[in-house]
Short mmCIF file of C-alpha atoms in Angstrom, two decimals:
data_model
loop_
_atom_site.label_atom_id
_atom_site.label_comp_id
_atom_site.label_asym_id
_atom_site.label_seq_id
_atom_site.Cartn_x
_atom_site.Cartn_y
_atom_site.Cartn_z
CA MET P 423 43.98 68.47 73.82
CA LYS P 424 46.10 71.63 74.01
CA ASP P 425 43.74 72.86 76.75
CA LYS P 426 44.40 69.69 78.80
CA TYR P 427 48.08 70.30 78.72
CA ILE P 428 47.62 73.97 79.66
CA ASN P 429 45.26 73.01 82.42
CA ALA P 430 47.68 70.34 83.83
CA LEU P 431 50.61 72.74 83.95
CA LEU P 432 48.62 75.66 85.21
CA LYS P 433 47.23 73.64 88.15
CA GLY P 434 50.65 72.11 88.72
CA THR P 435 52.36 75.44 88.83
CA VAL P 436 49.88 77.06 91.20
CA ASN P 437 49.85 74.06 93.50
CA VAL P 438 53.66 73.70 93.73
CA LEU P 439 54.24 77.43 94.41
CA LYS P 440 51.38 77.61 96.92
CA THR P 441 52.72 74.55 98.81
CA MET P 442 56.54 75.24 98.50
CA ALA P 443 56.83 78.98 98.52
CA SER P 444 53.56 80.04 100.26
CA THR P 445 52.75 82.34 97.30
CA ASN P 446 49.75 82.55 95.15
CA PRO P 447 50.84 82.89 91.55
CA LYS P 448 48.21 84.52 89.32
CA PRO P 449 48.03 83.00 85.81
CA GLY P 450 47.52 85.28 82.80
CA ILE P 451 46.06 84.31 79.51
CA PRO P 452 48.10 81.55 77.78
CA PHE P 453 49.41 82.52 74.41
CA THR P 454 51.15 80.89 71.46
CA LYS P 455 54.91 81.01 71.56
CA GLY P 456 56.25 83.45 69.03
CA THR P 457 53.71 86.13 69.49
CA LYS P 458 55.56 87.60 72.47
CA LYS P 459 59.15 87.48 73.70
CA THR P 460 59.68 85.53 76.92
CA LEU P 461 63.25 86.27 77.94
CA GLY P 462 64.27 84.85 81.40
CA GLU P 463 67.31 85.08 83.63
CA VAL P 464 66.98 81.71 85.39
CA SER P 465 65.08 78.89 83.69
CA GLY P 466 64.47 75.16 84.35
CA VAL P 467 64.03 72.82 81.46
CA ILE P 468 62.71 69.27 81.76
CA GLY P 469 61.99 66.68 78.95
CA PHE P 470 58.84 64.54 78.80
CA THR P 471 58.47 61.07 77.29
CA GLY P 472 55.61 58.55 77.34
CA ALA P 473 52.15 59.33 75.86
CA THR P 474 54.01 61.72 73.52
CA LEU P 475 57.32 63.64 73.55
CA GLY P 476 57.63 67.13 74.96
CA ALA P 477 59.51 69.65 77.01
CA VAL P 478 58.52 72.04 79.75
CA VAL P 479 60.34 75.25 80.66
CA VAL P 480 59.83 77.40 83.83
CA SER P 481 61.50 80.74 83.23
CA PHE P 482 62.04 83.38 85.89
CA SER P 483 63.21 86.98 85.97
CA LYS P 484 66.07 87.43 88.48
CA ALA P 485 63.83 89.26 90.93
CA CYS P 486 61.12 86.55 90.81
CA ALA P 487 63.67 83.67 91.18
CA LEU P 488 65.21 85.43 94.23
CA LYS P 489 61.82 86.14 95.76
CA ILE P 490 60.47 82.68 95.40
CA THR P 491 63.67 81.08 96.66
CA SER P 492 63.87 83.39 99.63
CA THR P 493 60.31 82.51 100.60
CA MET P 494 60.87 78.75 99.94
CA LEU P 495 64.11 78.49 101.87
CA MET P 496 63.21 81.18 104.48
CA GLU P 497 66.45 83.04 103.89
CA ASP P 498 67.20 86.32 102.05
CA TYR P 499 68.75 85.74 98.66
CA THR P 500 70.02 88.72 96.68
CA GLU P 501 72.13 86.96 94.08
CA ILE P 502 71.66 83.95 91.83
CA ASN P 503 73.90 81.46 93.71
CA GLU P 504 73.94 77.64 93.72
CA GLU P 505 71.04 77.51 96.12
CA VAL P 506 68.86 79.66 93.97
CA LYS P 507 69.82 77.53 90.89
CA ASP P 508 69.00 74.32 92.70
CA ALA P 509 65.64 75.78 93.98
CA VAL P 510 64.67 76.64 90.34
CA GLY P 511 65.53 73.05 89.36
CA GLU P 512 63.55 71.70 92.22
CA ILE P 513 60.55 73.85 91.41
CA THR P 514 60.73 72.74 87.74
CA ASN P 515 60.90 69.17 88.82
CA MET P 516 57.95 69.49 91.15
CA ILE P 517 55.80 71.36 88.56
CA SER P 518 56.56 68.61 86.15
CA GLY P 519 55.56 65.91 88.67
CA ASP P 520 52.37 67.68 89.55
CA ALA P 521 51.45 68.29 85.83
CA ARG P 522 52.21 64.58 85.09
CA ARG P 523 49.85 63.46 87.85
CA ASN P 524 47.18 65.74 86.46
CA LEU P 525 47.73 64.23 82.97
CA GLU P 526 47.73 60.67 84.28
CA ASP P 527 44.33 61.36 85.86
CA ILE P 528 43.07 61.88 82.29
CA GLY P 529 44.72 58.74 81.01
CA MET P 530 48.09 60.02 79.77
CA ALA P 531 51.14 58.61 81.36
CA PHE P 532 54.46 60.57 81.08
CA GLN P 533 57.94 60.21 82.43
CA ALA P 534 60.28 63.08 82.90
CA GLY P 535 64.08 63.48 82.73
CA ILE P 536 66.15 65.61 85.18
CA PRO P 537 65.77 69.37 85.27
CA THR P 538 68.51 71.40 83.47
CA ILE P 539 68.92 74.96 84.83
CA ILE P 540 69.94 77.83 82.58
CA ILE P 541 71.45 81.04 83.97
CA GLY P 542 72.09 84.08 81.78
CA LYS P 543 70.71 87.60 81.42
CA GLY P 544 67.93 87.71 78.71
CA HIS P 545 68.33 84.19 77.38
CA GLU P 546 65.86 83.03 74.83
CA ILE P 547 64.34 79.53 74.78
CA LYS P 548 62.95 77.60 71.89
CA ASN P 549 61.51 74.01 71.98
CA LYS P 550 61.78 72.09 68.77
CA CYS P 551 59.18 69.37 67.94
CA ASN P 552 59.63 66.82 65.12
CA GLY P 553 56.41 67.70 63.35
CA PRO P 554 53.12 69.27 64.50
CA CYS P 555 52.96 70.12 68.12
CA TYR P 556 51.01 71.99 70.81
CA CYS P 557 53.18 74.93 71.91
CA PHE P 558 52.10 77.48 74.45
CA VAL P 559 53.26 79.88 77.14
CA ILE P 560 51.33 80.58 80.41
CA PRO P 561 52.41 83.87 81.91
CA PHE P 562 52.19 84.22 85.75
CA THR P 563 52.70 86.99 88.17
CA CYS P 564 53.82 86.41 91.71
CA ASP P 565 53.78 89.35 94.05
CA GLY P 566 53.96 91.63 90.98
CA LEU P 567 56.95 89.70 89.51
CA GLU P 568 56.73 87.81 86.23
CA PHE P 569 57.53 84.24 85.31
CA PHE P 570 56.57 81.96 82.43
CA VAL P 571 55.68 78.29 82.01
CA GLU P 572 56.16 77.21 78.45
CA ALA P 573 55.72 73.85 76.91
CA SER P 574 55.69 71.96 73.62
CA PHE P 575 54.15 68.52 73.12
CA GLU P 576 54.10 66.58 69.90
CA CYS P 577 50.59 66.04 68.57
CA MET V 649 79.35 52.94 84.09
CA LYS V 650 80.29 56.60 83.71
CA ASP V 651 82.79 55.54 80.92
CA LYS V 652 79.93 53.83 79.06
CA TYR V 653 77.89 57.06 79.05
CA ILE V 654 80.88 59.08 78.00
CA ASN V 655 81.74 56.55 75.25
CA ALA V 656 78.17 56.53 73.88
CA LEU V 657 77.92 60.34 73.68
CA LEU V 658 81.51 60.69 72.33
CA LYS V 659 80.86 58.18 69.55
CA GLY V 660 77.37 59.75 68.85
CA THR V 661 78.71 63.28 68.54
CA VAL V 662 81.54 62.40 66.25
CA ASN V 663 79.29 60.19 64.10
CA VAL V 664 76.51 62.85 63.85
CA LEU V 665 78.80 65.71 62.97
CA LYS V 666 80.80 63.67 60.46
CA THR V 667 77.60 62.62 58.74
CA MET V 668 75.60 65.77 58.89
CA ALA V 669 78.21 68.58 58.78
CA SER V 670 81.09 66.73 57.02
CA THR V 671 83.35 67.80 59.92
CA ASN V 672 85.68 65.73 62.10
CA PRO V 673 85.29 66.96 65.67
CA LYS V 674 88.26 66.18 67.91
CA PRO V 675 87.23 65.10 71.45
CA GLY V 676 89.37 66.37 74.36
CA ILE V 677 89.70 64.80 77.72
CA PRO V 678 86.31 64.56 79.56
CA PHE V 679 86.17 66.31 82.86
CA THR V 680 83.88 66.68 85.85
CA LYS V 681 81.45 69.51 85.68
CA GLY V 682 82.33 72.25 88.06
CA THR V 683 86.05 72.12 87.52
CA LYS V 684 85.91 74.35 84.50
CA LYS V 685 83.40 76.86 83.16
CA THR V 686 81.52 75.87 80.00
CA LEU V 687 79.65 78.93 78.87
CA GLY V 688 77.88 78.64 75.58
CA GLU V 689 75.95 80.96 73.28
CA VAL V 690 73.69 78.43 71.66
CA SER V 691 72.84 75.16 73.43
CA GLY V 692 70.54 72.22 72.89
CA VAL V 693 69.05 70.38 75.92
CA ILE V 694 67.32 67.04 75.80
CA GLY V 695 65.95 64.91 78.69
CA PHE V 696 66.44 61.11 78.98
CA THR V 697 64.13 58.70 80.62
CA GLY V 698 64.18 54.84 80.76
CA ALA V 699 67.07 52.79 82.23
CA THR V 700 67.65 55.89 84.48
CA LEU V 701 66.88 59.61 84.24
CA GLY V 702 69.24 62.16 82.78
CA ALA V 703 69.81 65.14 80.56
CA VAL V 704 72.25 65.90 77.70
CA VAL V 705 73.35 69.40 76.67
CA VAL V 706 75.28 70.29 73.45
CA SER V 707 76.69 73.79 73.90
CA PHE V 708 78.23 75.75 71.06
CA SER V 709 80.05 79.08 70.89
CA LYS V 710 78.49 81.42 68.40
CA ALA V 711 81.27 80.85 65.83
CA CYS V 712 81.06 77.13 66.13
CA ALA V 713 77.25 77.04 65.73
CA LEU V 714 77.41 79.26 62.60
CA LYS V 715 80.28 77.20 61.09
CA ILE V 716 78.53 73.84 61.60
CA THR V 717 75.13 75.14 60.45
CA SER V 718 76.68 76.69 57.39
CA THR V 719 78.39 73.41 56.49
CA MET V 720 75.26 71.34 57.30
CA LEU V 721 72.88 73.50 55.26
CA MET V 722 75.38 74.47 52.58
CA GLU V 723 74.66 78.20 53.05
CA ASP V 724 76.63 81.00 54.71
CA TYR V 725 75.14 81.92 58.14
CA THR V 726 76.62 84.92 60.01
CA GLU V 727 73.88 85.42 62.60
CA ILE V 728 71.98 83.11 64.99
CA ASN V 729 68.71 83.05 63.21
CA GLU V 730 65.87 80.57 63.32
CA GLU V 731 67.63 78.14 60.95
CA VAL V 732 70.68 78.07 63.17
CA LYS V 733 68.63 77.52 66.26
CA ASP V 734 66.74 74.66 64.54
CA ALA V 735 69.98 73.16 63.29
CA VAL V 736 71.38 73.10 66.88
CA GLY V 737 68.08 71.44 68.00
CA GLU V 738 68.32 68.93 65.27
CA ILE V 739 72.04 68.13 66.03
CA THR V 740 71.10 67.69 69.71
CA ASN V 741 68.26 65.39 68.72
CA MET V 742 70.51 63.30 66.48
CA ILE V 743 73.40 63.03 69.05
CA SER V 744 70.81 61.88 71.60
CA GLY V 745 69.47 59.29 69.15
CA ASP V 746 72.95 57.99 68.19
CA ALA V 747 74.00 57.83 71.91
CA ARG V 748 70.83 56.02 72.79
CA ARG V 749 71.44 53.44 70.08
CA ASN V 750 74.98 52.92 71.51
CA LEU V 751 73.61 52.51 74.99
CA GLU V 752 70.95 50.09 73.83
CA ASP V 753 73.73 47.99 72.24
CA ILE V 754 75.02 47.46 75.83
CA GLY V 755 71.51 46.76 77.18
CA MET V 756 70.31 50.14 78.41
CA ALA V 757 67.20 51.42 76.80
CA PHE V 758 66.46 55.21 76.85
CA GLN V 759 63.75 57.49 75.55
CA ALA V 760 64.32 61.14 74.92
CA GLY V 761 62.11 64.24 75.03
CA ILE V 762 62.22 66.96 72.42
CA PRO V 763 65.18 69.33 72.26
CA THR V 764 65.03 72.77 73.84
CA ILE V 765 67.34 75.37 72.39
CA ILE V 766 68.84 78.13 74.56
CA ILE V 767 70.17 81.30 72.96
CA GLY V 768 72.09 83.90 75.03
CA LYS V 769 75.62 85.20 75.32
CA GLY V 770 77.60 83.35 77.91
CA HIS V 771 74.75 81.39 79.48
CA GLU V 772 75.57 78.86 82.15
CA ILE V 773 74.00 75.40 82.27
CA LYS V 774 73.53 73.16 85.34
CA ASN V 775 71.93 69.70 85.38
CA LYS V 776 70.23 68.72 88.65
CA CYS V 777 70.02 65.14 89.66
CA ASN V 778 67.87 63.80 92.50
CA GLY V 779 70.70 62.13 94.31
CA PRO V 780 74.06 60.61 93.18
CA CYS V 781 74.79 60.90 89.50
CA TYR V 782 77.37 60.68 86.75
CA CYS V 783 78.05 64.21 85.58
CA PHE V 784 80.64 64.95 82.98
CA VAL V 785 81.59 67.33 80.19
CA ILE V 786 83.27 66.22 76.91
CA PRO V 787 85.04 69.11 75.22
CA PHE V 788 85.35 69.05 71.45
CA THR V 789 87.13 71.24 68.87
CA CYS V 790 85.81 71.50 65.36
CA ASP V 791 88.01 73.37 62.87
CA GLY V 792 89.59 75.07 65.86
CA LEU V 793 86.27 76.11 67.38
CA GLU V 794 85.04 74.85 70.73
CA PHE V 795 81.88 73.10 71.76
CA PHE V 796 80.84 70.90 74.72
CA VAL V 797 78.70 67.92 75.28
CA GLU V 798 77.70 67.64 78.92
CA ALA V 799 75.47 65.11 80.54
CA SER V 800 74.12 63.94 83.88
CA PHE V 801 72.64 60.53 84.54
CA GLU V 802 71.28 59.37 87.89
CA CYS V 803 73.25 56.41 89.23
#
């Protein structure tokens, strides 16, 4: 089951960033949260309900958030302003939507809340399940810059 | 409608902290997000789906998170360790649960995802609705220490 969640989010992330930001993010090998630090500077968080409960986080370095927003909005962004924050929220929302469609195709229906954007140098993120869960991080590089998609779903 | 959300979260927060941490948080006057900075050091985020979409954030200063966890777990915490992070996640989950019961009592059924905990000095939080929404912050003090409950619900 964990592989199905990973697959749905991996496909969703690649598809959204290809379509919205004309970039081709390269996924690395997914790993279990806790084995490696994943500190971001701008992150989008979105809650999942339905087939089970979960949360998905898309966490960018400053350079990566600026690069992707600049490509997406066709304007040069050099600071994390309101437009960059909103773009990260929108990307999180769209990755969630694409992943949910992928999960629905295999018979799992989910709803999602609204994205919350977190801004802060080197912030740490921890999802907290009530009991056993599938927790994983998919690392990506995009034009040499790093970002992470991490998720937790209750078993 | 905004007042109903504020009321449900205000009652939920007071009730959970009274019950779990034997404290009596004093609510201040709710305000509109954006009019005042609300930077936290440990925050819990949880997504809402159902009657409408939303997100709720409970954001503590370091001192307040340590104080509440120490009282809740009856042990003296001086650093933001895994237990403090988990306690903030649990408090967020319980406030969400209490608020959802309060909203259900007035005919609005919500589900919630799992809490995501954010740790980082002075991180900023922004909820992003798809269209018009009710966005507000309820400030609280607890033994003289500050924390905030902020929420956004689509109209």
